[in-house]
Amino acid sequence: MTHVHDSHTPDVTHTHGKRVTTPAEARHPLDPLTGEEIAAARRILADAGHVTEHTRVPRMLPVDPPKDVLAAWREGDALDRRIRVTLLDRDTGVSSEAIVSVSRGEIDALTVLDTGSAPYGQPQYLFEEYDAAAQLVKASPEWQAAMHRRGLEEHMELAFCSPLAPGFFDREDEVGKRIIRSHTYLRFSESDSPWAHPIEGLVAHVDLTARRVFKLDDEGDIPVPQQHGNYTLDVQGPARSSLKPIEITQPEGPSFSVDGSLVQWENWKFRVGFNQQEGLVLNQVTWRDGDEDRSVATRASVPEMVVPYGDTSVSRHWISYFDAGEYLLGKNANSLALGCDCLGVIHYFDAFVPDDHGNPVVIPQAVCMHEEDYGILWKHTDLAGNAETRRSRRLVVSYFTTIGNYDYGFFWYFYLDGSIQMEAKATGIVVAGAGIPGSEDPHGPEIAPGIFTPVHQHIFCARLDVAIDGEDNTLHEIEAAGIPTGPENPYGNAFTWTNTQLTSELEAQRIANGLASRVWEVRSAHRTNYVGKPTAYWLIPEGKMLLAAQPESTVHGRAAFATKHLWGTQYDAEELYPAGFAPNSRQPGDGLPAWTAADRSLDGEDIVLWHSFGPTHIPRTEDWPIMPVDYSGFWFKPHGFLDQNPAMNLPADARASASCASGDSTGNCCTAGGCGCCAGDACRCGSANCGCGTPRG
Ligand code: NI
């Protein structure tokens, strides 16, 4: 379904039961950047003479205050809002990085980056560079000659030249240069989807600073697949009429509340952040336990991902996109105002990002928040046949981003039982190459006539700055384990579990093992639960394939995060992106492998978990022309954090409290859940015993 909303106003809009918040000004140190702050950062740099007509702004990121400053901050205290601004001179290729305080109007630091050598990566791509690269390719005599040679000259005007991050191969004509590689796709009309018409073996290599195509690969003569890959209903329709409507209604509104960036829902409390690289960030995640908000995580996000391709062709052997560090997930976030993806009563958060020049751009309704029914949370039928059932519900905070052909949804789910789930949704259009119909390619199945789709992976890396009852935590690997038959296991049936503490960063580089039910436990170093054990959460991995590329490949060291399911590091404010601040064109070794070389202690320290997960994609016919969502992710579940199931007092009525929360005098408002004692205002289905304390006999 699609809703088209009126243009938003800069405050709060109510549109068909959907609410939007556009923060006019930051009120809390962790609020996302506002449009005015982005404009101020640019203005401060321009006033100091750091912005010329050739200057562009590949990235602006909020700099969170130091943790001790944040802990001491109280509402009403002054804010010192700082922004990390990357500047790029498009004429010279020189880039620099500034730390700007927009609160104080000062530049705290300005560093010229050594992007001219291999160890330092290039800043993220600008939107204008996509267009510039396409124009350079189309204007180059080499490309035009290749199009003529292939008999495609009549298609040159409508051809689509894609802007692709180059990887790193230590080549003399590439090291230290700002490079983009470009595939060419045909379009047979303005609205034709290009991805179905790849020109196999044609790759243009562009130097964005010198503004020229410095190399062109033109191999083979495989015909361009002609069958369209269009997916809209005017082509794929008419729409079926067999599905009856589903309406999600919440007549009393949602159960969450929003105050600026602060969200409260049932026991959960957190702050919604957003930035250009990571998109959605969750800050200060706590669980209300009695009169106390107990910390679970200080910050949670998915700051990086890599999409390495697995074929040997000239077209694709070099592909390993870092969709966050090279293209920026948040910058490419969808405005859900244009296509409403959630059902129910929805709260949207707008997001501000800089454009190529550093001027603020609003992404209206970038983040969606709503509640979902999630089936059964718990149930039991007793010996007399009385059933007790409680329904599960989850709070969903999500955004979608489009990076070229692929679309990714990042969904965080909060549950009533204290669990958090992260789910990445991969959809969109698989990258296709062309082949001879009916032929075999060991690296890419044919999924439509002549459309060969190379195997590839989407490996995401979540960063979880965990804080189980505070920052002093320990990390443990827990496994279930059988026991050899013998004195310890005389009947052969016994098994147990093992607990191995991971005390330092090198010990905390781990691989999942589903056959041992391996999980990673984060414990409080000081707090114990009801039964005297440390309070803890479990990171439960899916444990799918890690990076398939060999250790000798450059992507192996550039995407080192993807070679382990788990990395544990001691918190450092500068360690935010697992492949480093600028993975584009960077040589291997930055990020997690560099940081963990010091093998810092994780014993009772402020621990950050880095968790790699995601699908290894062997495409199928059903992925064409658009792939159904492929789900991947992980769970973060309380394991001894709470003294009992925290959802025992859920209302028994499946529709929750709406029909019997107050003023109900029918006397049977709670009978569905097993209590028949309530009448009048005494009826409180939300409390453990319906408010009257007398279970039904
Ligand atoms: Ni894929």
XYZ file of C-alpha atoms and ligand atoms in Angstrom:
698
model
C 0.000 0.000 0.000
C 1.092 3.501 -0.621
C 0.230 6.642 1.226
C 1.149 9.984 -0.144
C 1.428 12.456 2.657
C 1.218 16.166 2.448
C 4.498 17.956 2.825
C 5.389 17.953 6.493
C 5.684 20.937 8.738
C 8.731 21.378 10.932
C 6.941 20.512 14.121
C 4.441 17.751 14.719
C 2.053 16.603 12.036
C -0.984 14.407 12.433
C -1.814 12.773 9.151
C -4.396 10.014 9.098
C -3.427 8.836 12.561
C 0.265 8.889 11.721
C 2.513 11.192 13.654
C 5.749 12.748 12.583
C 8.333 14.436 14.713
C 10.810 16.780 13.165
C 13.115 17.988 15.901
C 13.523 21.714 15.504
C 16.404 21.829 17.942
C 18.458 19.361 19.901
C 17.401 19.085 23.539
C 19.480 16.095 24.564
C 23.175 15.381 23.874
C 22.244 12.250 21.910
C 19.535 13.785 19.744
C 20.221 13.321 16.028
C 21.651 16.250 14.085
C 19.147 18.931 13.181
C 19.039 20.809 9.917
C 20.203 23.968 11.638
C 23.200 22.188 13.160
C 24.265 20.823 9.777
C 23.938 24.300 8.276
C 25.883 25.777 11.191
C 28.759 23.326 10.791
C 29.103 24.282 7.154
C 28.835 27.985 7.968
C 31.524 27.790 10.657
C 33.902 26.007 8.258
C 33.110 28.441 5.450
C 33.664 31.467 7.695
C 37.076 30.063 8.557
C 37.930 29.756 4.871
C 37.743 25.972 4.604
C 34.993 25.846 1.980
C 35.742 26.824 -1.610
C 33.676 26.337 -4.747
C 35.429 22.968 -5.187
C 34.724 21.814 -1.635
C 32.263 19.023 -1.070
C 31.077 17.331 2.108
C 31.053 13.550 1.774
C 30.001 12.954 5.373
C 28.914 14.621 8.594
C 28.566 12.565 11.747
C 27.471 13.563 15.205
C 30.204 13.221 17.836
C 28.666 11.803 20.976
C 29.854 13.462 24.175
C 32.313 11.485 26.297
C 30.508 8.988 28.503
C 31.444 10.740 31.745
C 30.179 14.062 30.404
C 26.965 12.407 29.294
C 26.494 10.730 32.666
C 26.828 14.079 34.430
C 24.516 15.908 32.043
C 21.127 16.937 33.400
C 18.144 18.336 31.550
C 18.601 22.073 31.248
C 22.408 21.839 31.165
C 24.122 23.418 28.185
C 24.793 21.214 25.187
C 28.093 21.021 23.356
C 26.999 19.611 20.024
C 29.934 18.534 17.905
C 30.041 17.275 14.331
C 32.767 15.352 12.509
C 32.835 16.854 9.017
C 34.715 15.319 6.102
C 35.695 17.813 3.404
C 36.775 16.886 -0.098
C 38.299 19.223 -2.662
C 36.988 17.759 -5.886
C 39.614 19.543 -7.938
C 42.658 18.265 -6.071
C 41.239 15.182 -4.356
C 42.597 16.423 -1.026
C 40.330 15.640 1.862
C 40.322 16.728 5.450
C 38.350 16.148 8.553
C 37.134 18.757 11.001
C 35.569 18.498 14.412
C 33.210 21.445 14.712
C 31.327 22.556 17.797
C 28.140 24.097 16.510
C 27.215 25.061 20.067
C 30.399 27.086 20.578
C 30.836 28.068 16.940
C 34.395 26.735 16.990
C 36.524 24.357 14.981
C 38.086 22.045 17.563
C 40.304 20.186 15.097
C 41.092 20.135 11.409
C 43.255 17.397 9.909
C 44.290 16.906 6.308
C 43.825 13.222 5.528
C 46.586 11.331 3.779
C 44.316 9.895 1.123
C 47.148 9.880 -1.399
C 48.607 6.688 0.016
C 47.319 3.168 0.398
C 46.709 3.042 4.151
C 44.066 5.721 4.069
C 40.735 5.209 2.384
C 38.804 7.637 0.243
C 35.871 9.615 1.643
C 32.407 8.386 0.835
C 30.916 8.976 -2.607
C 28.932 12.088 -3.429
C 25.677 11.854 -5.329
C 27.094 14.251 -7.917
C 29.962 11.841 -8.504
C 27.497 9.183 -9.660
C 26.342 11.508 -12.410
C 29.849 12.742 -13.134
C 31.148 9.185 -13.508
C 28.337 8.257 -15.896
C 29.000 11.336 -18.004
C 32.742 10.641 -18.120
C 32.117 7.052 -19.182
C 29.670 8.000 -21.912
C 31.963 10.745 -23.190
C 35.010 8.493 -23.394
C 36.052 7.340 -26.885
C 36.990 3.923 -25.470
C 33.486 3.274 -24.157
C 31.876 4.582 -27.332
C 34.132 2.328 -29.392
C 33.136 -0.668 -27.252
C 29.460 0.135 -27.721
C 29.985 0.359 -31.472
C 31.976 -2.870 -31.536
C 29.077 -4.601 -29.803
C 26.533 -3.043 -32.153
C 24.907 -1.131 -29.308
C 25.518 2.409 -30.528
C 21.820 3.202 -30.803
C 21.466 2.500 -27.046
C 24.211 4.814 -25.817
C 21.957 7.665 -24.814
C 19.613 5.642 -22.600
C 22.344 3.377 -21.240
C 22.784 3.391 -17.466
C 26.342 3.496 -16.114
C 26.408 2.352 -12.498
C 28.835 3.858 -9.956
C 30.663 1.052 -8.183
C 33.230 1.165 -5.392
C 36.477 -0.273 -6.719
C 37.851 -2.382 -3.888
C 41.613 -2.312 -3.295
C 44.216 -4.091 -5.433
C 47.428 -2.133 -4.821
C 47.659 -1.129 -8.471
C 49.975 1.728 -9.314
C 47.344 3.632 -11.291
C 44.802 3.305 -8.499
C 46.495 3.633 -5.112
C 45.648 6.943 -3.514
C 43.266 7.854 -6.332
C 39.555 8.475 -6.118
C 38.264 5.681 -8.318
C 34.857 4.463 -9.399
C 34.239 1.498 -11.677
C 31.229 1.441 -13.914
C 29.101 -1.303 -15.426
C 26.845 -0.466 -18.341
C 23.222 -1.565 -18.612
C 20.864 -0.922 -21.476
C 17.426 0.568 -21.149
C 14.966 0.160 -23.980
C 12.841 3.058 -22.760
C 13.134 5.797 -20.155
C 11.228 3.739 -17.594
C 12.828 0.380 -18.399
C 14.632 -1.260 -15.457
C 18.298 -1.347 -16.501
C 19.334 -4.223 -14.222
C 17.855 -6.807 -16.640
C 20.070 -5.703 -19.533
C 23.721 -5.948 -18.405
C 26.554 -5.626 -20.897
C 28.807 -8.473 -19.815
C 32.549 -7.860 -19.801
C 32.407 -4.068 -20.119
C 33.927 -2.159 -17.202
C 34.996 1.475 -17.283
C 37.500 2.588 -14.644
C 37.111 6.263 -13.751
C 39.445 8.635 -11.909
C 37.010 11.083 -10.334
C 39.655 13.700 -9.535
C 41.385 13.683 -12.919
C 37.902 13.364 -14.431
C 38.794 10.701 -16.951
C 38.326 7.062 -17.822
C 41.820 5.685 -17.235
C 41.087 2.109 -18.280
C 38.362 0.169 -20.026
C 37.823 -3.569 -19.989
C 35.905 -4.885 -22.966
C 35.859 -8.673 -23.074
C 33.648 -11.077 -24.973
C 30.552 -10.708 -27.052
C 27.783 -12.129 -24.966
C 24.453 -10.775 -26.182
C 22.655 -8.361 -23.892
C 19.597 -10.095 -22.369
C 16.500 -8.600 -23.944
C 13.748 -9.827 -21.617
C 12.543 -6.995 -19.412
C 12.919 -6.943 -15.650
C 10.191 -4.443 -14.958
C 8.229 -4.995 -11.810
C 5.423 -2.485 -11.564
C 1.802 -3.524 -11.876
C 1.352 -1.902 -15.267
C 3.678 -4.669 -16.482
C 3.168 -7.435 -13.904
C -0.544 -6.819 -13.284
C -3.441 -6.738 -13.222
C -3.298 -6.911 -9.423
C -5.001 -9.975 -7.967
C -8.313 -9.356 -6.241
C -8.374 -12.462 -4.042
C -6.849 -10.887 -0.942
C -9.416 -9.357 1.408
C -8.419 -6.256 3.375
C -6.600 -6.490 6.710
C -7.100 -3.458 8.904
C -4.852 -2.883 11.912
C -6.640 -0.532 14.268
C -5.606 0.816 17.651
C -8.681 2.757 18.722
C -6.997 4.131 21.840
C -3.747 4.903 20.065
C -0.358 3.273 20.498
C 1.080 2.145 23.837
C 4.326 4.029 23.344
C 5.129 7.639 24.092
C 7.654 9.884 22.406
C 9.343 12.958 23.857
C 11.922 14.318 21.445
C 14.242 11.390 20.788
C 13.128 9.541 23.918
C 10.800 6.579 23.430
C 9.014 4.682 26.180
C 7.087 1.502 25.574
C 6.093 -0.826 28.370
C 9.325 -1.561 30.279
C 11.571 -0.297 27.496
C 13.100 3.140 27.226
C 15.607 4.308 24.624
C 16.610 7.239 22.467
C 16.286 7.186 18.694
C 19.333 8.497 16.881
C 20.090 8.705 13.200
C 23.174 9.568 11.216
C 24.424 9.571 7.676
C 26.493 6.390 7.924
C 24.637 4.058 10.257
C 21.112 5.286 9.726
C 19.158 4.287 12.816
C 20.996 4.270 16.143
C 19.478 3.249 19.464
C 20.915 4.976 22.523
C 20.575 4.341 26.247
C 18.425 1.240 26.062
C 16.985 0.426 29.491
C 14.455 -1.965 30.982
C 12.151 -0.770 33.747
C 12.307 -3.195 36.661
C 10.226 -2.050 39.594
C 11.297 1.518 40.266
C 14.566 1.223 38.383
C 15.564 1.712 34.747
C 18.240 -0.959 34.320
C 20.702 -0.464 31.497
C 20.932 -3.082 28.746
C 22.879 -1.272 26.028
C 24.465 2.159 25.750
C 24.285 2.214 21.971
C 23.224 -0.212 19.247
C 23.438 0.103 15.473
C 24.518 -1.647 12.280
C 27.451 0.550 11.241
C 28.909 -1.527 8.409
C 28.223 -4.261 5.914
C 30.081 -5.805 3.009
C 28.725 -7.342 -0.189
C 31.543 -9.420 -1.703
C 30.965 -11.165 -5.032
C 32.196 -14.649 -5.750
C 32.970 -14.862 -9.438
C 36.184 -14.621 -11.428
C 34.926 -12.509 -14.328
C 36.475 -9.240 -15.401
C 33.128 -7.654 -14.612
C 32.912 -8.677 -10.974
C 35.993 -10.257 -9.398
C 36.815 -6.939 -7.721
C 33.402 -6.278 -6.173
C 33.094 -5.969 -2.405
C 30.819 -3.076 -1.613
C 30.867 -1.548 1.849
C 27.375 -0.134 1.683
C 27.787 1.831 4.911
C 31.409 2.987 4.747
C 31.488 3.697 1.002
C 27.905 4.691 0.177
C 26.412 5.617 3.589
C 23.288 3.762 4.717
C 21.676 6.777 6.368
C 22.293 9.149 3.473
C 20.432 6.735 1.203
C 17.555 6.133 3.620
C 14.100 5.972 2.093
C 11.540 8.594 2.932
C 8.670 6.456 4.121
C 6.405 9.379 3.296
C 6.678 8.176 -0.277
C 5.885 4.559 0.412
C 4.399 3.680 3.767
C 5.833 0.311 4.776
C 4.272 -0.171 8.198
C 0.712 -0.924 9.364
C -1.060 0.350 12.455
C -0.622 3.571 14.353
C 2.763 4.768 13.263
C 5.169 7.324 14.599
C 7.738 8.635 12.173
C 11.011 10.385 12.835
C 12.372 12.682 10.168
C 16.125 12.687 9.621
C 18.547 15.365 8.515
C 21.638 14.649 6.463
C 23.943 16.979 4.544
C 23.836 17.149 0.763
C 27.025 17.052 -1.306
C 27.718 20.678 -0.409
C 27.079 20.264 3.293
C 23.672 21.881 3.269
C 20.943 20.165 5.279
C 18.435 17.910 3.580
C 15.470 16.445 5.384
C 14.494 12.834 4.773
C 10.840 13.029 5.772
C 9.675 10.042 7.801
C 12.994 8.224 7.647
C 12.377 6.088 10.728
C 9.135 4.226 11.375
C 7.959 3.076 14.789
C 4.880 1.003 15.507
C 3.557 -1.928 17.534
C 2.857 -5.372 16.143
C 0.918 -8.296 17.487
C 3.346 -11.212 17.552
C 1.266 -14.295 18.263
C 1.536 -16.161 21.539
C 3.964 -15.069 24.251
C 3.033 -17.761 26.767
C 0.284 -20.318 27.287
C -0.739 -23.188 29.515
C -3.802 -25.363 29.842
C -4.117 -26.748 33.368
C -5.272 -30.179 34.516
C -8.882 -28.969 34.720
C -8.736 -27.717 31.167
C -8.448 -24.014 31.974
C -6.305 -22.228 29.442
C -4.189 -19.187 30.198
C -2.838 -17.426 27.153
C -1.004 -14.142 26.748
C -0.295 -12.599 23.430
C 3.083 -11.257 22.471
C 3.521 -7.800 21.153
C 6.600 -6.052 19.887
C 7.662 -2.492 19.290
C 9.245 -2.096 15.875
C 11.738 0.661 15.086
C 12.943 0.515 11.509
C 14.222 2.209 8.408
C 14.893 1.195 4.823
C 17.757 2.253 2.603
C 18.386 1.806 -1.107
C 21.951 1.336 -2.319
C 21.772 1.076 -6.104
C 20.044 -2.175 -7.013
C 19.606 -3.438 -3.429
C 17.241 -2.344 -0.702
C 17.914 -3.045 2.953
C 15.572 -2.775 5.912
C 17.007 -2.539 9.403
C 14.400 -3.538 11.966
C 14.872 -3.504 15.726
C 12.189 -5.348 17.697
C 11.587 -4.878 21.412
C 9.551 -7.589 23.144
C 7.533 -7.749 26.340
C 9.767 -10.513 27.758
C 12.916 -8.374 27.733
C 14.229 -9.625 24.382
C 15.613 -7.486 21.596
C 15.778 -8.791 18.060
C 17.632 -7.249 15.147
C 16.527 -8.188 11.684
C 18.090 -7.059 8.419
C 15.840 -7.408 5.406
C 17.536 -7.678 2.031
C 15.388 -7.112 -1.032
C 15.568 -5.241 -4.313
C 17.201 -6.444 -7.493
C 20.048 -8.954 -7.620
C 23.016 -7.870 -9.696
C 22.946 -9.755 -12.952
C 25.558 -10.550 -15.505
C 24.838 -11.931 -18.933
C 25.610 -15.415 -20.208
C 24.719 -17.790 -23.003
C 21.271 -19.186 -22.136
C 21.524 -22.774 -20.973
C 25.237 -22.619 -20.173
C 26.687 -23.387 -16.758
C 28.605 -20.932 -14.589
C 30.028 -22.284 -11.309
C 29.839 -18.802 -9.767
C 26.415 -17.703 -10.933
C 23.168 -19.534 -11.598
C 21.009 -18.575 -14.569
C 17.790 -17.219 -13.051
C 16.096 -15.893 -16.202
C 17.032 -16.544 -19.815
C 20.566 -15.191 -20.271
C 20.531 -13.602 -16.790
C 23.351 -15.055 -14.688
C 23.503 -13.821 -11.119
C 26.826 -14.231 -9.335
C 26.956 -15.691 -5.868
C 27.603 -13.079 -3.229
C 27.198 -12.367 0.446
C 25.599 -9.600 2.473
C 27.479 -9.597 5.742
C 26.255 -7.006 8.200
C 28.119 -6.003 11.329
C 26.150 -4.834 14.338
C 27.881 -2.802 16.996
C 26.436 -3.346 20.446
C 27.871 -1.161 23.176
C 26.415 -3.415 25.829
C 25.855 -2.291 29.390
C 24.274 -5.037 31.464
C 23.409 -3.231 34.698
C 26.158 -0.730 34.005
C 29.292 -0.633 31.884
C 31.430 -3.045 33.923
C 30.689 -6.313 32.165
C 32.314 -9.651 31.464
C 31.985 -11.762 28.334
C 31.481 -15.521 28.257
C 30.986 -18.238 25.695
C 28.300 -20.697 26.720
C 27.849 -24.074 25.074
C 25.723 -27.108 25.690
C 27.933 -30.174 25.962
C 27.428 -33.911 26.051
C 29.435 -35.975 28.567
C 31.193 -39.251 27.740
C 29.491 -42.237 29.315
C 31.406 -43.108 32.477
C 31.501 -42.190 36.134
C 30.247 -38.649 35.375
C 27.489 -39.961 33.140
C 26.664 -43.516 34.146
C 23.492 -43.770 32.064
C 24.787 -41.921 29.001
C 21.917 -39.467 28.990
C 23.546 -36.600 30.876
C 24.730 -33.377 29.387
C 25.672 -30.023 30.756
C 26.824 -26.607 29.704
C 30.209 -24.999 29.670
C 31.184 -21.443 30.411
C 34.411 -20.026 29.035
C 35.186 -16.456 29.952
C 36.628 -14.434 27.083
C 38.904 -12.170 29.045
C 40.633 -10.210 26.298
C 40.103 -8.995 22.745
C 42.070 -11.765 21.043
C 40.129 -14.395 23.011
C 36.883 -12.704 22.029
C 37.167 -13.309 18.275
C 34.764 -16.177 17.935
C 32.855 -18.236 15.419
C 29.337 -19.519 15.989
C 28.645 -23.214 16.476
C 25.021 -24.165 16.208
C 25.813 -27.822 16.951
C 26.853 -26.776 20.459
C 24.102 -24.144 20.841
C 26.959 -21.678 21.284
C 25.946 -18.223 22.504
C 27.801 -15.289 24.005
C 26.804 -14.076 27.429
C 27.391 -10.563 28.689
C 27.305 -10.374 32.454
C 27.284 -7.625 34.972
C 30.560 -7.714 36.872
C 28.881 -6.618 40.088
C 25.176 -7.373 40.155
C 23.486 -10.653 40.896
C 19.946 -11.841 40.453
C 17.306 -13.532 42.581
C 19.271 -16.793 42.673
C 22.636 -15.205 43.293
C 24.019 -15.416 39.750
C 25.348 -12.483 37.697
C 22.677 -10.668 35.733
C 23.203 -11.347 32.034
C 22.020 -11.188 28.442
C 22.718 -13.666 25.653
C 23.704 -12.720 22.140
C 22.168 -15.534 20.105
C 23.648 -15.754 16.599
C 22.239 -17.365 13.500
C 25.759 -18.553 12.775
C 25.634 -18.630 9.002
C 28.608 -18.583 6.641
C 31.313 -16.002 7.255
C 33.306 -14.281 4.523
C 33.797 -16.818 1.752
C 36.786 -15.032 0.191
C 40.190 -16.593 0.814
C 42.756 -15.111 3.233
C 44.923 -14.103 0.250
C 42.177 -11.860 -1.165
C 42.281 -8.175 -0.329
C 38.641 -8.184 0.749
C 39.551 -10.629 3.502
C 41.606 -8.014 5.309
C 39.396 -5.094 4.342
C 36.258 -6.786 5.663
C 38.004 -8.586 8.513
C 34.910 -8.056 10.652
C 33.168 -10.582 8.403
C 35.697 -13.316 9.205
C 34.344 -13.810 12.757
C 30.806 -13.883 14.070
C 31.895 -12.151 17.265
C 34.501 -9.600 18.175
C 34.677 -8.123 21.647
C 36.489 -4.850 22.199
C 37.075 -2.551 25.102
C 35.104 0.634 24.498
C 36.897 3.444 22.690
C 34.884 6.430 21.479
C 36.822 6.487 18.190
C 36.067 2.859 17.367
C 32.715 3.128 15.634
C 33.052 1.448 12.239
C 34.423 -2.092 12.081
C 36.169 -1.590 8.709
C 37.491 1.822 9.760
C 36.318 5.350 9.104
C 37.008 5.230 5.355
C 37.066 1.717 3.871
C 36.693 2.993 0.305
C 39.868 2.064 -1.647
C 41.636 1.370 1.598
C 44.275 -1.323 1.962
C 43.506 -4.242 4.315
C 43.917 -4.025 8.056
C 41.877 -1.116 9.364
C 39.182 -1.339 11.991
C 38.745 -4.391 14.184
C 42.039 -6.168 13.405
C 44.000 -2.991 14.154
C 42.107 -2.173 17.322
C 42.230 -5.656 18.797
C 45.967 -6.098 18.198
C 46.498 -4.504 21.606
C 44.486 -7.367 23.154
C 42.867 -5.137 25.738
C 41.147 -6.640 28.750
C 37.449 -7.458 28.655
C 37.289 -8.543 32.278
C 34.928 -6.197 34.063
C 35.439 -3.506 31.427
C 33.192 -1.387 29.238
C 32.641 -3.960 26.474
C 31.516 -3.477 22.882
C 30.297 -6.492 20.908
C 30.610 -6.625 17.130
C 28.423 -9.268 15.565
C 28.658 -10.292 11.907
C 25.671 -11.966 10.306
C 23.831 -12.150 7.030
C 22.893 -14.217 4.041
C 25.150 -15.953 1.561
C 23.134 -15.503 -1.567
C 22.945 -18.195 -4.222
C 20.266 -16.566 -6.348
C 17.197 -18.438 -7.596
C 14.591 -17.917 -10.276
C 12.202 -16.651 -7.609
C 14.582 -13.738 -6.916
C 13.679 -12.230 -10.296
C 12.732 -9.551 -11.181
C 12.723 -8.484 -7.508
C 13.802 -10.747 -4.696
C 11.407 -11.459 -1.834
C 12.907 -10.244 1.454
C 15.744 -12.392 2.765
C 15.834 -12.158 6.561
C 18.871 -12.356 8.806
C 19.770 -11.088 12.231
C 20.216 -12.048 15.857
C 18.566 -12.009 19.265
C 19.717 -10.334 22.447
C 17.819 -12.067 25.238
C 17.815 -11.704 28.995
C 19.368 -14.763 30.632
C 19.259 -14.282 34.361
C 18.772 -10.535 34.011
C 15.209 -10.643 35.353
C 13.990 -12.557 38.379
C 11.123 -14.205 36.551
C 9.115 -14.014 33.350
C 8.401 -10.277 33.276
C 5.210 -10.737 31.270
C 3.122 -12.527 33.928
C 0.874 -9.517 34.438
C -0.115 -9.065 30.819
C -3.851 -8.670 30.364
C -5.577 -11.929 29.597
C -7.878 -10.401 27.021
C -6.254 -10.934 23.670
C -7.290 -7.451 22.643
C -5.370 -6.117 25.633
C -6.988 -3.644 27.963
C -9.169 -1.748 25.535
C -12.445 -3.442 26.401
C -12.072 -3.709 30.151
C -9.482 -1.314 31.484
C -11.919 0.791 33.443
C -15.543 1.355 34.050
C -16.571 -2.077 32.888
C -19.492 -3.312 34.942
C -20.417 -6.408 33.053
C -18.604 -8.592 35.519
C -17.121 -10.785 32.850
C -14.492 -8.600 31.350
C -11.679 -10.909 32.265
C -13.276 -14.288 31.829
C -11.383 -15.001 28.652
C -8.208 -15.084 30.682
C -9.544 -17.134 33.568
C -10.830 -14.533 36.050
C -14.500 -14.028 36.480
C -14.447 -12.056 39.648
C -14.264 -8.519 38.434
C -17.037 -6.017 38.311
C -17.220 -2.302 37.920
C -14.084 -0.291 38.387
C -12.393 -3.082 40.261
C -11.749 -4.730 36.937
C -8.090 -4.329 36.012
C -7.059 -6.858 33.480
C -3.649 -5.317 33.397
C -2.754 -6.527 36.875
C -1.770 -10.040 37.784
C -5.063 -11.138 39.331
C -7.548 -8.995 37.492
C -7.458 -6.511 40.310
C -9.568 -8.568 42.719
C -7.187 -11.310 43.645
C -9.670 -14.161 43.360
C -8.912 -16.658 40.653
C -11.837 -18.338 39.052
C -12.660 -21.565 40.838
Ni 21.883 -10.815 -2.550
